[in-house]
PDB file of C-alpha atoms in Angstrom:
ATOM      1  CA  GLY A  13      -3.799 -17.610 -13.273  1.00 59.00           C
ATOM      2  CA  LEU A  14      -0.454 -17.288 -11.488  1.00 66.00           C
ATOM      3  CA  HIS A  15       1.053 -15.211 -14.296  1.00 71.00           C
ATOM      4  CA  ALA A  16      -1.619 -12.548 -13.672  1.00 71.00           C
ATOM      5  CA  LEU A  17      -0.687 -12.151  -9.995  1.00 78.00           C
ATOM      6  CA  THR A  18       1.893  -9.680  -8.750  1.00 80.00           C
ATOM      7  CA  GLU A  19       3.083  -9.095  -5.238  1.00 79.00           C
ATOM      8  CA  ARG A  20       2.451  -5.628  -3.945  1.00 82.00           C
ATOM      9  CA  ARG A  21       5.573  -3.570  -3.505  1.00 86.00           C
ATOM     10  CA  PRO A  22       6.759  -4.003   0.113  1.00 88.00           C
ATOM     11  CA  LEU A  23       6.406  -1.100   2.520  1.00 89.00           C
ATOM     12  CA  LEU A  24       8.733   0.813   4.803  1.00 91.00           C
ATOM     13  CA  HIS A  25       7.375   1.987   8.163  1.00 93.00           C
ATOM     14  CA  PHE A  26       8.891   4.886  10.070  1.00 93.00           C
ATOM     15  CA  THR A  27       8.060   5.190  13.757  1.00 93.00           C
ATOM     16  CA  VAL A  28       8.311   8.763  14.999  1.00 92.00           C
ATOM     17  CA  GLY A  29       8.344   9.948  18.610  1.00 92.00           C
ATOM     18  CA  LEU A  30       6.911  13.425  19.172  1.00 91.00           C
ATOM     19  CA  ASP A  31       7.344  15.803  22.095  1.00 91.00           C
ATOM     20  CA  GLY A  32       3.871  16.996  23.089  1.00 87.00           C
ATOM     21  CA  THR A  33       0.283  15.831  23.382  1.00 87.00           C
ATOM     22  CA  ALA A  34      -2.161  15.518  20.497  1.00 87.00           C
ATOM     23  CA  GLU A  35      -3.911  18.712  21.619  1.00 88.00           C
ATOM     24  CA  GLU A  36      -0.670  20.693  21.844  1.00 88.00           C
ATOM     25  CA  LEU A  37       0.525  19.491  18.436  1.00 89.00           C
ATOM     26  CA  ASN A  38      -2.929  19.719  16.822  1.00 89.00           C
ATOM     27  CA  LEU A  39      -2.815  16.085  15.687  1.00 89.00           C
ATOM     28  CA  THR A  40      -5.795  14.383  14.102  1.00 88.00           C
ATOM     29  CA  ALA A  41      -6.989  10.807  14.504  1.00 88.00           C
ATOM     30  CA  ALA A  42      -7.668  10.565  10.766  1.00 89.00           C
ATOM     31  CA  ASP A  43      -5.009   9.044   8.519  1.00 90.00           C
ATOM     32  CA  TRP A  44      -3.460  11.208   5.801  1.00 90.00           C
ATOM     33  CA  TYR A  45      -2.652   9.816   2.361  1.00 89.00           C
ATOM     34  CA  ARG A  46      -0.709  11.237  -0.550  1.00 87.00           C
ATOM     35  CA  LEU A  47      -1.478   9.537  -3.821  1.00 82.00           C
ATOM     36  CA  PRO A  48       0.741   9.929  -6.894  1.00 76.00           C
ATOM     37  CA  ASN A  49      -0.819  11.103 -10.131  1.00 57.00           C
ATOM     38  CA  ALA A  50      -2.840   7.927 -10.598  1.00 52.00           C
ATOM     39  CA  SER A  51      -5.204   9.550 -13.114  1.00 49.00           C
ATOM     40  CA  LEU A  52      -2.565  11.361 -15.153  1.00 52.00           C
ATOM     41  CA  ALA A  53      -2.285  10.001 -18.668  1.00 55.00           C
ATOM     42  CA  LEU A  54       1.207   9.883 -20.121  1.00 57.00           C
ATOM     43  CA  ASP A  55       0.111  11.273 -23.465  1.00 64.00           C
ATOM     44  CA  GLU A  56       2.595  12.647 -25.957  1.00 72.00           C
ATOM     45  CA  MET A  57       1.996  15.236 -28.680  1.00 75.00           C
ATOM     46  CA  ASP A  58       3.895  15.092 -31.931  1.00 77.00           C
ATOM     47  CA  PRO A  59       5.656  18.463 -32.379  1.00 79.00           C
ATOM     48  CA  ILE A  60       5.270  18.319 -36.180  1.00 82.00           C
ATOM     49  CA  THR A  61       1.735  17.052 -36.813  1.00 81.00           C
ATOM     50  CA  GLY A  62       0.187  17.910 -33.448  1.00 75.00           C
ATOM     51  CA  GLN A  63      -1.226  14.380 -33.213  1.00 77.00           C
ATOM     52  CA  VAL A  64      -1.650  13.087 -29.658  1.00 71.00           C
ATOM     53  CA  THR A  65      -0.432   9.568 -28.914  1.00 69.00           C
ATOM     54  CA  GLN A  66      -2.319   8.049 -26.025  1.00 63.00           C
ATOM     55  CA  GLY A  67      -0.051   6.940 -23.227  1.00 59.00           C
ATOM     56  CA  LEU A  68      -0.440   4.723 -20.197  1.00 54.00           C
ATOM     57  CA  ILE A  69      -2.650   5.737 -17.270  1.00 49.00           C
ATOM     58  CA  GLY A  70      -0.856   5.979 -13.953  1.00 43.00           C
ATOM     59  CA  ALA A  71       2.263   8.084 -13.631  1.00 40.00           C
ATOM     60  CA  GLN A  72       4.894   6.793 -11.260  1.00 43.00           C
ATOM     61  CA  VAL A  73       7.949   8.630 -10.019  1.00 40.00           C
ATOM     62  CA  ILE A  74      10.881   7.038 -11.783  1.00 41.00           C
ATOM     63  CA  ASP A  75      14.367   7.895 -12.811  1.00 42.00           C
ATOM     64  CA  PHE A  76      16.015   6.237 -15.750  1.00 39.00           C
ATOM     65  CA  ASP A  77      19.179   4.240 -15.260  1.00 43.00           C
ATOM     66  CA  GLU A  78      22.055   6.345 -16.444  1.00 42.00           C
ATOM     67  CA  HIS A  79      23.979   3.263 -17.539  1.00 41.00           C
ATOM     68  CA  ASP A  80      21.710   2.015 -20.306  1.00 43.00           C
ATOM     69  CA  ASP A  81      22.773   0.700 -23.699  1.00 42.00           C
ATOM     70  CA  SER A  82      22.500   4.043 -25.457  1.00 38.00           C
ATOM     71  CA  THR A  83      24.873   5.886 -23.143  1.00 36.00           C
ATOM     72  CA  ALA A  84      27.220   3.170 -21.909  1.00 35.00           C
ATOM     73  CA  SER A  85      29.200   3.181 -25.136  1.00 34.00           C
ATOM     74  CA  GLY A  86      29.370   6.968 -25.211  1.00 35.00           C
ATOM     75  CA  SER A  87      27.602   7.170 -28.578  1.00 35.00           C
ATOM     76  CA  GLU A  88      25.041   9.857 -29.291  1.00 38.00           C
ATOM     77  CA  VAL A  89      21.498   9.102 -30.403  1.00 38.00           C
ATOM     78  CA  GLN A  90      21.036  10.143 -34.018  1.00 41.00           C
ATOM     79  CA  PRO A  91      17.726  11.892 -34.868  1.00 43.00           C
ATOM     80  CA  GLU A  92      15.334  10.009 -37.100  1.00 45.00           C
ATOM     81  CA  ASP A  93      14.467  11.133 -40.588  1.00 51.00           C
ATOM     82  CA  GLU A  94      11.094  12.941 -40.667  1.00 49.00           C
ATOM     83  CA  THR A  95       9.609  10.570 -43.276  1.00 55.00           C
ATOM     84  CA  GLU A  96      10.747   7.516 -41.298  1.00 59.00           C
ATOM     85  CA  ALA A  97       9.306   8.921 -38.074  1.00 51.00           C
ATOM     86  CA  ILE A  98       5.902   9.582 -39.686  1.00 53.00           C
ATOM     87  CA  ALA A  99       5.846   6.044 -41.118  1.00 60.00           C
ATOM     88  CA  LYS A 100       6.527   4.564 -37.681  1.00 56.00           C
ATOM     89  CA  ARG A 101       3.759   6.658 -36.103  1.00 53.00           C
ATOM     90  CA  ASP A 102       1.265   5.543 -38.761  1.00 57.00           C
ATOM     91  CA  LYS A 103       2.221   1.906 -38.183  1.00 57.00           C
ATOM     92  CA  ARG A 104       1.699   2.241 -34.443  1.00 56.00           C
ATOM     93  CA  ALA A 105      -1.656   3.986 -34.961  1.00 52.00           C
ATOM     94  CA  LYS A 106      -2.928   1.163 -37.181  1.00 53.00           C
ATOM     95  CA  SER A 107      -1.796  -1.582 -34.829  1.00 56.00           C
ATOM     96  CA  GLY A 108      -3.137   0.220 -31.740  1.00 53.00           C
ATOM     97  CA  THR A 109       0.052  -0.376 -29.763  1.00 50.00           C
ATOM     98  CA  VAL A 110       1.558   2.074 -27.298  1.00 47.00           C
ATOM     99  CA  PRO A 111       5.259   2.813 -27.764  1.00 47.00           C
ATOM    100  CA  THR A 112       7.404   1.712 -24.858  1.00 47.00           C
ATOM    101  CA  ARG A 113      10.621   3.168 -23.609  1.00 43.00           C
ATOM    102  CA  LYS A 114      13.682   0.993 -23.843  1.00 43.00           C
ATOM    103  CA  LYS A 115      15.422   2.551 -20.883  1.00 48.00           C
ATOM    104  CA  THR A 116      15.426   0.802 -17.529  1.00 48.00           C
ATOM    105  CA  LYS A 117      12.880   2.182 -15.078  1.00 62.00           C
ATOM    106  CA  ARG A 118      13.822   2.557 -11.437  1.00 68.00           C
ATOM    107  CA  ASN A 119      11.278   3.137  -8.716  1.00 76.00           C
ATOM    108  CA  LYS A 120      12.560   5.882  -6.460  1.00 81.00           C
ATOM    109  CA  PHE A 121      11.050   7.623  -3.433  1.00 82.00           C
ATOM    110  CA  THR A 122      10.729  11.329  -4.180  1.00 82.00           C
ATOM    111  CA  THR A 123       9.724  13.869  -1.569  1.00 82.00           C
ATOM    112  CA  GLY A 124       6.502  15.675  -2.342  1.00 83.00           C
ATOM    113  CA  GLN A 125       5.375  13.121  -4.941  1.00 82.00           C
ATOM    114  CA  SER A 126       5.616   9.455  -3.936  1.00 86.00           C
ATOM    115  CA  TRP A 127       2.858   7.507  -2.188  1.00 89.00           C
ATOM    116  CA  MET A 128       2.745   8.110   1.551  1.00 90.00           C
ATOM    117  CA  LYS A 129       0.518   7.414   4.533  1.00 92.00           C
ATOM    118  CA  VAL A 130       0.736   9.292   7.837  1.00 93.00           C
ATOM    119  CA  SER A 131      -1.115   8.243  10.982  1.00 93.00           C
ATOM    120  CA  PHE A 132      -0.985   9.250  14.642  1.00 93.00           C
ATOM    121  CA  PRO A 133      -1.900   6.197  16.746  1.00 92.00           C
ATOM    122  CA  SER A 134      -1.681   8.108  20.031  1.00 91.00           C
ATOM    123  CA  ALA A 135      -4.313  10.584  18.813  1.00 91.00           C
ATOM    124  CA  LYS A 136      -6.748   7.695  18.317  1.00 90.00           C
ATOM    125  CA  ASP A 137      -6.507   6.540  21.935  1.00 89.00           C
ATOM    126  CA  PRO A 138      -8.517   8.701  24.382  1.00 87.00           C
ATOM    127  CA  SER A 139      -6.600   7.247  27.346  1.00 87.00           C
ATOM    128  CA  TRP A 140      -3.128   7.807  25.855  1.00 88.00           C
ATOM    129  CA  LYS A 141      -2.451  11.074  27.690  1.00 85.00           C
ATOM    130  CA  GLU A 142      -3.298   9.597  31.083  1.00 85.00           C
ATOM    131  CA  ARG A 143      -1.060   6.576  30.537  1.00 87.00           C
ATOM    132  CA  HIS A 144       1.939   8.099  28.727  1.00 86.00           C
ATOM    133  CA  GLY A 145       1.948  11.817  29.447  1.00 85.00           C
ATOM    134  CA  LYS A 146       3.168  14.494  27.061  1.00 88.00           C
ATOM    135  CA  ILE A 147       4.442  12.309  24.241  1.00 90.00           C
ATOM    136  CA  SER A 148       2.799  11.343  20.961  1.00 91.00           C
ATOM    137  CA  THR A 149       3.463   8.754  18.287  1.00 92.00           C
ATOM    138  CA  CYS A 150       3.417   8.891  14.517  1.00 93.00           C
ATOM    139  CA  VAL A 151       3.791   6.191  11.863  1.00 94.00           C
ATOM    140  CA  VAL A 152       4.776   7.129   8.308  1.00 94.00           C
ATOM    141  CA  THR A 153       4.454   4.472   5.604  1.00 92.00           C
ATOM    142  CA  ILE A 154       5.944   4.571   2.119  1.00 90.00           C
ATOM    143  CA  GLU A 155       6.614   2.037  -0.613  1.00 88.00           C
ATOM    144  CA  ALA A 156      10.113   0.555  -0.610  1.00 87.00           C
ATOM    145  CA  ASP A 157      12.002   1.726  -3.670  1.00 86.00           C
ATOM    146  CA  ASP A 158      14.573  -0.182  -5.700  1.00 85.00           C
ATOM    147  CA  ASN A 159      17.290   0.563  -3.158  1.00 84.00           C
ATOM    148  CA  PHE A 160      15.543  -1.847  -0.767  1.00 87.00           C
ATOM    149  CA  VAL A 161      13.695  -4.413  -2.907  1.00 86.00           C
ATOM    150  CA  GLN A 162      14.021  -6.022  -6.330  1.00 85.00           C
ATOM    151  CA  LEU A 163      11.216  -7.376  -8.523  1.00 82.00           C
ATOM    152  CA  PHE A 164      11.697 -10.852  -9.990  1.00 81.00           C
ATOM    153  CA  ASP A 165      10.033 -11.588 -13.339  1.00 76.00           C
ATOM    154  CA  SER A 166       8.499 -14.853 -12.170  1.00 77.00           C
ATOM    155  CA  SER A 167       4.976 -16.308 -12.017  1.00 75.00           C
ATOM    156  CA  PRO A 168       3.640 -14.774  -9.872  1.00 76.00           C
ATOM    157  CA  LYS A 169       5.943 -11.759  -9.804  1.00 80.00           C
ATOM    158  CA  ILE A 170       7.477 -11.324  -6.366  1.00 83.00           C
ATOM    159  CA  PHE A 171       9.834  -8.920  -4.627  1.00 86.00           C
ATOM    160  CA  SER A 172      13.021  -9.799  -2.823  1.00 83.00           C
ATOM    161  CA  ALA A 173      14.761  -7.684  -0.208  1.00 82.00           C
ATOM    162  CA  THR A 174      18.197  -6.433  -1.213  1.00 83.00           C
ATOM    163  CA  LYS A 175      21.205  -5.451   0.848  1.00 84.00           C
ATOM    164  CA  PHE A 176      20.794  -1.730   1.382  1.00 84.00           C
ATOM    165  CA  THR A 177      23.377   0.689   2.667  1.00 82.00           C
ATOM    166  CA  GLN A 178      23.275   3.089   5.596  1.00 85.00           C
ATOM    167  CA  GLU A 179      23.442   5.938   3.097  1.00 85.00           C
ATOM    168  CA  ALA A 180      20.232   4.730   1.452  1.00 84.00           C
ATOM    169  CA  CYS A 181      18.529   4.510   4.851  1.00 87.00           C
ATOM    170  CA  ALA A 182      19.686   7.975   5.869  1.00 87.00           C
ATOM    171  CA  HIS A 183      18.543   9.422   2.547  1.00 88.00           C
ATOM    172  CA  VAL A 184      15.019   8.025   2.766  1.00 89.00           C
ATOM    173  CA  VAL A 185      14.709   8.947   6.468  1.00 90.00           C
ATOM    174  CA  GLU A 186      15.581  12.556   5.674  1.00 90.00           C
ATOM    175  CA  GLY A 187      13.077  12.564   2.823  1.00 90.00           C
ATOM    176  CA  VAL A 188      10.308  11.203   5.026  1.00 90.00           C
ATOM    177  CA  LYS A 189      11.128  13.694   7.762  1.00 91.00           C
ATOM    178  CA  LYS A 190      11.005  16.565   5.265  1.00 91.00           C
ATOM    179  CA  ASP A 191       7.632  15.428   3.902  1.00 90.00           C
ATOM    180  CA  LEU A 192       6.246  15.051   7.429  1.00 90.00           C
ATOM    181  CA  ILE A 193       7.268  18.565   8.452  1.00 90.00           C
ATOM    182  CA  ASP A 194       6.092  20.054   5.137  1.00 89.00           C
ATOM    183  CA  ASN A 195       2.593  18.643   5.691  1.00 89.00           C
ATOM    184  CA  TYR A 196       2.567  19.148   9.477  1.00 90.00           C
ATOM    185  CA  PRO A 197       4.600  22.331  10.132  1.00 90.00           C
ATOM    186  CA  GLN A 198       3.699  22.226  13.840  1.00 90.00           C
ATOM    187  CA  LEU A 199       6.027  19.221  14.219  1.00 89.00           C
ATOM    188  CA  GLN A 200       9.111  21.330  13.539  1.00 89.00           C
ATOM    189  CA  ASP A 201      11.593  20.778  16.409  1.00 88.00           C
ATOM    190  CA  LYS A 202       9.132  18.347  18.045  1.00 89.00           C
ATOM    191  CA  ILE A 203      10.580  15.096  16.668  1.00 89.00           C
ATOM    192  CA  ASP A 204      12.464  13.181  19.362  1.00 90.00           C
ATOM    193  CA  PHE A 205      13.433  10.176  17.246  1.00 89.00           C
ATOM    194  CA  ILE A 206      12.634   8.420  13.998  1.00 91.00           C
ATOM    195  CA  SER A 207      13.448   4.817  13.077  1.00 90.00           C
ATOM    196  CA  MET A 208      12.797   2.658  10.026  1.00 90.00           C
ATOM    197  CA  VAL A 209      11.178  -0.783   9.986  1.00 87.00           C
ATOM    198  CA  GLY A 210      11.077  -2.934   6.880  1.00 78.00           C
ATOM    199  CA  PRO A 211      10.763  -3.781   4.096  1.00 88.00           C
ATOM    200  CA  VAL A 212       7.447  -5.394   5.113  1.00 86.00           C
ATOM    201  CA  ARG A 213       5.550  -7.621   2.682  1.00 86.00           C
ATOM    202  CA  LYS A 214       1.886  -6.731   2.113  1.00 83.00           C
ATOM    203  CA  GLY A 215       0.582  -9.563  -0.038  1.00 81.00           C
ATOM    204  CA  LEU A 216      -0.868  -9.302  -3.521  1.00 80.00           C
ATOM    205  CA  SER A 217      -1.209  -6.210  -5.657  1.00 79.00           C
ATOM    206  CA  HIS A 218      -4.939  -5.751  -6.170  1.00 78.00           C
ATOM    207  CA  THR A 219      -5.012  -5.002  -9.867  1.00 77.00           C
ATOM    208  CA  PRO A 220      -7.963  -5.762 -12.189  1.00 77.00           C
ATOM    209  CA  LEU A 221      -6.158  -8.932 -13.286  1.00 77.00           C
ATOM    210  CA  ARG A 222      -6.054 -10.154  -9.697  1.00 78.00           C
ATOM    211  CA  TYR A 223      -9.875 -10.010  -9.459  1.00 77.00           C
ATOM    212  CA  ALA A 224     -10.219 -11.896 -12.743  1.00 75.00           C
ATOM    213  CA  VAL A 225      -8.115 -14.821 -11.545  1.00 77.00           C
ATOM    214  CA  LYS A 226     -10.027 -17.913 -10.443  1.00 76.00           C
ATOM    215  CA  GLY A 227      -9.118 -19.789  -7.311  1.00 74.00           C
ATOM    216  CA  ILE A 228      -8.384 -16.938  -4.874  1.00 80.00           C
ATOM    217  CA  ARG A 229     -10.568 -18.305  -2.088  1.00 83.00           C
ATOM    218  CA  PRO A 230     -10.101 -20.017   1.288  1.00 87.00           C
ATOM    219  CA  GLU A 231     -10.443 -23.552  -0.094  1.00 84.00           C
ATOM    220  CA  THR A 232      -7.410 -25.123  -1.766  1.00 83.00           C
ATOM    221  CA  PRO A 233      -6.831 -28.386  -3.665  1.00 83.00           C
ATOM    222  CA  TYR A 234      -4.797 -29.660  -0.708  1.00 86.00           C
ATOM    223  CA  PRO A 235      -6.803 -31.421   2.050  1.00 86.00           C
ATOM    224  CA  GLY A 236      -6.789 -29.546   5.338  1.00 86.00           C
ATOM    225  CA  LEU A 237      -5.128 -26.411   3.919  1.00 88.00           C
ATOM    226  CA  ILE A 238      -7.280 -23.272   4.331  1.00 88.00           C
ATOM    227  CA  VAL A 239      -6.012 -19.876   3.177  1.00 85.00           C
ATOM    228  CA  GLY A 240      -6.719 -16.684   5.116  1.00 85.00           C
ATOM    229  CA  GLY A 241      -5.468 -13.120   5.048  1.00 82.00           C
ATOM    230  CA  SER A 242      -6.587  -9.880   3.491  1.00 80.00           C
ATOM    231  CA  ASP A 243      -5.565 -11.044  -0.007  1.00 81.00           C
ATOM    232  CA  LEU A 244      -8.892 -12.872  -0.164  1.00 83.00           C
ATOM    233  CA  THR A 245     -10.764  -9.557  -0.105  1.00 82.00           C
ATOM    234  CA  VAL A 246      -9.594  -6.026  -0.850  1.00 76.00           C
ATOM    235  CA  GLY A 247      -6.215  -6.271   0.874  1.00 69.00           C
ATOM    236  CA  ASP A 248      -4.150  -3.923   3.067  1.00 70.00           C
ATOM    237  CA  SER A 249      -7.023  -3.087   5.395  1.00 76.00           C
ATOM    238  CA  PHE A 250      -8.050  -4.142   8.857  1.00 81.00           C
ATOM    239  CA  SER A 251     -11.638  -4.725   7.798  1.00 83.00           C
ATOM    240  CA  GLY A 252     -10.480  -6.795   4.817  1.00 83.00           C
ATOM    241  CA  ALA A 253      -8.399  -9.021   7.096  1.00 85.00           C
ATOM    242  CA  ILE A 254     -11.384  -9.536   9.424  1.00 88.00           C
ATOM    243  CA  VAL A 255     -13.651 -10.522   6.530  1.00 88.00           C
ATOM    244  CA  ALA A 256     -10.983 -12.888   5.201  1.00 88.00           C
ATOM    245  CA  GLY A 257     -10.703 -14.553   8.604  1.00 89.00           C
ATOM    246  CA  TRP A 258     -14.480 -14.913   8.686  1.00 89.00           C
ATOM    247  CA  MET A 259     -14.386 -16.544   5.240  1.00 89.00           C
ATOM    248  CA  ALA A 260     -11.624 -18.944   6.333  1.00 90.00           C
ATOM    249  CA  ALA A 261     -13.563 -19.941   9.471  1.00 90.00           C
ATOM    250  CA  ASN A 262     -16.637 -20.697   7.375  1.00 90.00           C
ATOM    251  CA  ALA A 263     -14.512 -22.721   4.963  1.00 90.00           C
ATOM    252  CA  VAL A 264     -13.252 -24.865   7.851  1.00 90.00           C
ATOM    253  CA  ILE A 265     -16.848 -25.727   8.774  1.00 88.00           C
ATOM    254  CA  LYS A 266     -17.554 -26.207   5.055  1.00 89.00           C
ATOM    255  CA  TYR A 267     -20.479 -23.834   4.808  1.00 89.00           C
ATOM    256  CA  SER A 268     -21.509 -23.331   1.186  1.00 86.00           C
ATOM    257  CA  ALA A 269     -23.133 -20.454  -0.653  1.00 83.00           C
ATOM    258  CA  ILE A 270     -26.516 -22.158  -0.149  1.00 88.00           C
ATOM    259  CA  ASP A 271     -25.919 -22.136   3.601  1.00 87.00           C
ATOM    260  CA  HIS A 272     -25.071 -18.448   3.578  1.00 84.00           C
ATOM    261  CA  LEU A 273     -27.791 -17.188   1.253  1.00 86.00           C
ATOM    262  CA  TYR A 274     -30.793 -19.375   2.002  1.00 86.00           C
ATOM    263  CA  LEU A 275     -30.272 -21.201   5.295  1.00 87.00           C
ATOM    264  CA  ASP A 276     -28.656 -18.304   7.152  1.00 84.00           C
ATOM    265  CA  LYS A 277     -25.925 -20.604   8.420  1.00 88.00           C
ATOM    266  CA  ASN A 278     -22.508 -19.052   9.089  1.00 88.00           C
ATOM    267  CA  ILE A 279     -19.925 -18.816  11.821  1.00 87.00           C
ATOM    268  CA  THR A 280     -21.387 -15.576  13.181  1.00 87.00           C
ATOM    269  CA  ASN A 281     -24.834 -17.043  13.792  1.00 87.00           C
ATOM    270  CA  ASP A 282     -23.236 -20.118  15.349  1.00 84.00           C
ATOM    271  CA  LEU A 283     -21.442 -17.945  17.883  1.00 83.00           C
ATOM    272  CA  LYS A 284     -24.683 -16.146  18.726  1.00 82.00           C
ATOM    273  CA  LEU A 285     -26.402 -19.457  19.425  1.00 81.00           C
ATOM    274  CA  PHE A 286     -23.775 -21.157  21.573  1.00 79.00           C
ATOM    275  CA  LEU A 287     -21.844 -18.342  23.275  1.00 75.00           C
ATOM    276  CA  SER A 288     -23.054 -15.824  25.848  1.00 69.00           C
ATOM    277  CA  SER A 289     -22.463 -12.123  25.299  1.00 64.00           C
ATOM    278  CA  PRO A 290     -19.163 -10.902  26.811  1.00 60.00           C
ATOM    279  CA  ARG A 291     -20.798  -7.595  27.724  1.00 60.00           C
ATOM    280  CA  SER A 292     -22.419  -9.199  30.760  1.00 56.00           C
ATOM    281  CA  LYS A 293     -18.954  -9.949  32.204  1.00 56.00           C
ATOM    282  CA  VAL A 294     -17.256  -6.622  31.523  1.00 55.00           C
ATOM    283  CA  ASN A 295     -15.113  -5.323  34.371  1.00 57.00           C
ATOM    284  CA  GLY A 296     -14.518  -1.595  34.498  1.00 53.00           C
ATOM    285  CA  ASP A 297     -10.816  -2.133  35.227  1.00 57.00           C
ATOM    286  CA  ASP A 298     -10.301  -4.102  32.004  1.00 56.00           C
ATOM    287  CA  ILE A 299     -11.252  -1.347  29.562  1.00 57.00           C
ATOM    288  CA  ALA A 300      -9.329   1.727  28.468  1.00 57.00           C
ATOM    289  CA  VAL A 301     -12.328   4.061  28.098  1.00 60.00           C
ATOM    290  CA  PRO A 302     -15.160   3.871  30.661  1.00 61.00           C
ATOM    291  CA  PHE A 303     -18.657   3.406  29.279  1.00 56.00           C
ATOM    292  CA  LYS A 304     -22.126   2.648  30.582  1.00 63.00           C
ATOM    293  CA  MET A 305     -24.275  -0.193  29.306  1.00 62.00           C
ATOM    294  CA  THR A 306     -27.936   0.390  28.589  1.00 64.00           C
ATOM    295  CA  ASP A 307     -30.649  -1.572  30.358  1.00 64.00           C
ATOM    296  CA  SER A 308     -31.160  -3.746  27.283  1.00 59.00           C
ATOM    297  CA  GLU A 309     -27.482  -4.723  27.233  1.00 54.00           C
ATOM    298  CA  LYS A 310     -27.319  -5.721  30.910  1.00 55.00           C
TER     299      LYS A 310
END
């Protein structure tokens, strides 16, 4: 099953300091995502016969390496004979294979197109303004391109960080800043600073093959070794990491599926039985947002 696993492309985080409160800058607590053309089929139409060749689903922003075999020698690509081209198309149609490009693909961050996530942590905290005044925070996340990481064709496939230059950092920072201002025009001239963190590993790539692999569970063949982390569930989510931790805790106690489904035995019910509720000991000075408990909770 290891050959079916692939590490997710590492991420780059950009921390942005903003001059102004969330109300003044009209910032939202909801995260903003830009997804590339994940549903765009790379179909090709034959200019002679009009026949459509089905391509791969999932367009990614790539640029082809200029120094490939066809151009390195300076030779020109000769056009194929029409009869030979038709014969090759018929052969591919009978075999059901999709033609692949021989050129080297490079993953490159492109403004306005590549995957991006924008969040404003300060807008999610109701007490932020009282504690920090008229400043706001923003975190922009993108996938690290081939200037920062390199994919190894191993089992499983993993990424390795490469030595990147200051020019590459400056280029991607400017691109992120442009995308941020294009989508949030009110941030023009409000950015105090922006810094890059990463590349940061994010675990497995959750492809259909990953869910078909057996053995991705907390228990391992090695005694005493329990696996946790969001890779056990849906990955790259706070809720997924919590569920994975819950699964690992149950694996330590060795609760089985019978215990969960029929005997109602799990780590959560154990905590309810043996631990008192922390709500009865809440001190108003220890919380960021004041709240009142109901009579049933006291």
